[in-house]
Coordinates of C-alpha atoms in Angstrom, one line a residue:
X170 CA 13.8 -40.7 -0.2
X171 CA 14.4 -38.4 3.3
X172 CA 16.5 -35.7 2.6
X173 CA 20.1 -35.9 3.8
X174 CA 22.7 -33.5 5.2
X175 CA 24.0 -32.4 1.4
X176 CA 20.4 -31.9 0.8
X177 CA 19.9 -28.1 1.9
X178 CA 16.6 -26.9 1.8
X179 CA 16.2 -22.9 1.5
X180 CA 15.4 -21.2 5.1
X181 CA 12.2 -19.0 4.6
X182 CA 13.5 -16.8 7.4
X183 CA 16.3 -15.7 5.8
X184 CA 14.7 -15.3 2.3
X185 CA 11.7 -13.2 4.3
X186 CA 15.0 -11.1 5.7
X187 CA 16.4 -11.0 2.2
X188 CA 13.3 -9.5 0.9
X189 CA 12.1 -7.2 3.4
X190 CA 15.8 -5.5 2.8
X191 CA 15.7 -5.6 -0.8
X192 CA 15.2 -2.2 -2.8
X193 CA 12.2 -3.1 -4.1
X194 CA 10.7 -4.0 -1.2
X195 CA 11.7 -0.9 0.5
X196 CA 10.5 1.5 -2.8
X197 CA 7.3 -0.6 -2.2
X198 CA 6.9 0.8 1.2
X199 CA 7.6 4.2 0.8
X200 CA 5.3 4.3 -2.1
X201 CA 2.7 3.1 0.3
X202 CA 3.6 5.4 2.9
X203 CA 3.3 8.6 0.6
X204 CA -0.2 8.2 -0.3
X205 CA -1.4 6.5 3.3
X206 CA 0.0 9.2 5.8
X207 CA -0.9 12.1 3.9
X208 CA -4.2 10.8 3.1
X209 CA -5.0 9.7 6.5
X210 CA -4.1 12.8 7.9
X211 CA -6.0 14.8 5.4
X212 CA -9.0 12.7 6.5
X213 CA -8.5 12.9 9.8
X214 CA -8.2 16.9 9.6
X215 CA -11.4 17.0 8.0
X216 CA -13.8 15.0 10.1
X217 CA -12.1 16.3 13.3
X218 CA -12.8 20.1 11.5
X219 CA -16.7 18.0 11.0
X220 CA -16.9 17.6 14.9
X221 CA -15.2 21.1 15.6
X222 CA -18.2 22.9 14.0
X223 CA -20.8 20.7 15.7
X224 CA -19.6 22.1 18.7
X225 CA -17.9 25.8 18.4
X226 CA -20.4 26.8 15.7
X227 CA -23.7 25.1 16.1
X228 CA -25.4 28.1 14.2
X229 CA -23.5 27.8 11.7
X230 CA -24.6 24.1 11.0
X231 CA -28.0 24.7 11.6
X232 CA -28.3 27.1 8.5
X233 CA -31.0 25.7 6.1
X234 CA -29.9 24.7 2.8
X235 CA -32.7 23.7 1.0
X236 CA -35.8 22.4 3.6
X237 CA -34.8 21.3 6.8
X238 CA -31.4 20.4 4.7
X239 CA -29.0 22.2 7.0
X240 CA -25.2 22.6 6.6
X241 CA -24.7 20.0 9.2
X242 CA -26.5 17.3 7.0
X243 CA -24.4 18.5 3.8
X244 CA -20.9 18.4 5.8
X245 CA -22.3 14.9 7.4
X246 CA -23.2 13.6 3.6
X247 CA -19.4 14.6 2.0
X248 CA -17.8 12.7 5.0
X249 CA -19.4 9.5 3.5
X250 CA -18.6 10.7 -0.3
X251 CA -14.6 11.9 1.0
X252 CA -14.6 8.1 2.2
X253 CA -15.5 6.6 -1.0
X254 CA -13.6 9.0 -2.4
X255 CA -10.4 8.0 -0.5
X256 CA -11.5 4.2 -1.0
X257 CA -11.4 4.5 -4.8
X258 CA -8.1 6.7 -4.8
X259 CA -6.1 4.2 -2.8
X260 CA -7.3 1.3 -5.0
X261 CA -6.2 3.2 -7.5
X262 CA -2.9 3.9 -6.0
X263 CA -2.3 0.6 -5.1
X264 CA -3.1 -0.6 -8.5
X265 CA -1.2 2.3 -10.3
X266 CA 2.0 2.2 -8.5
X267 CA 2.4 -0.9 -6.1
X268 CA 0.2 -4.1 -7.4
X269 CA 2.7 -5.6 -9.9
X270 CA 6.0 -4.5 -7.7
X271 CA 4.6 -6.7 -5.1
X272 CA 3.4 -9.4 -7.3
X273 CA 7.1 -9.7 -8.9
X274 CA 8.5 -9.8 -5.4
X275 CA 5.9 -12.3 -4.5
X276 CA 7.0 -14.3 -6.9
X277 CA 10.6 -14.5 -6.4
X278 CA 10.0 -15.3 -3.0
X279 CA 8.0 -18.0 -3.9
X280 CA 10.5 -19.2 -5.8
X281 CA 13.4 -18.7 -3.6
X282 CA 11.3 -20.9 -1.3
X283 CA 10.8 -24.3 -3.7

């Protein structure tokens, strides 16, 4: 049977509105944004400090280690580990304080929606 004019299905634009201005939605955010700005930035400062020595202290990166192990080969090697590192923390994050909040509002949405 086609739906009629009393039958009033739910508008998904306004429930998407509804949601993106709820409280939880917006605690969902900022929790997001407190571990992805600091982090990035943190990262950022650190490779950019990576490519800093390369060029202002080239000596400095060419002191042997161990063999021809120099600094600039340890500093290169932590900005892969720093980026796994970050990777797992994030997960982590994500998991820890954001995964079900978003899954609860996921759900109500879907809801709102049938």
């Amino acid at each position: 049977m086609p739906a009629g004019p009393t039958d009033s299905a739910p508008d998904p634009a306004e429930i998407y509105r509804a949601v993106h201005d709820s409280p939880e939605f917006r605690e969902i955010r900022t929790r997001y944004r407190r571990f992805v700005f600091p982090a990035t930035a943190a990262f950022l400062l650190w490779y950019l400090l990576y490519v800093v020595l390369a060029v202002a202290a080239p000596q400095l990166m060419a002191r042997p280690i161990a063999g021809p192990f120099n600094t600039a080969w340890l500093l290169g090697l932590l900005q892969f580990a720093s980026t796994f590192l970050l990777t797992w923390l994030y997960a982590r994050h994500a998991r820890d304080h954001r995964d079900r909040a978003a899954l609860g509002l996921r759900w109500e949405t879907q809801d709102r929606l049938r």
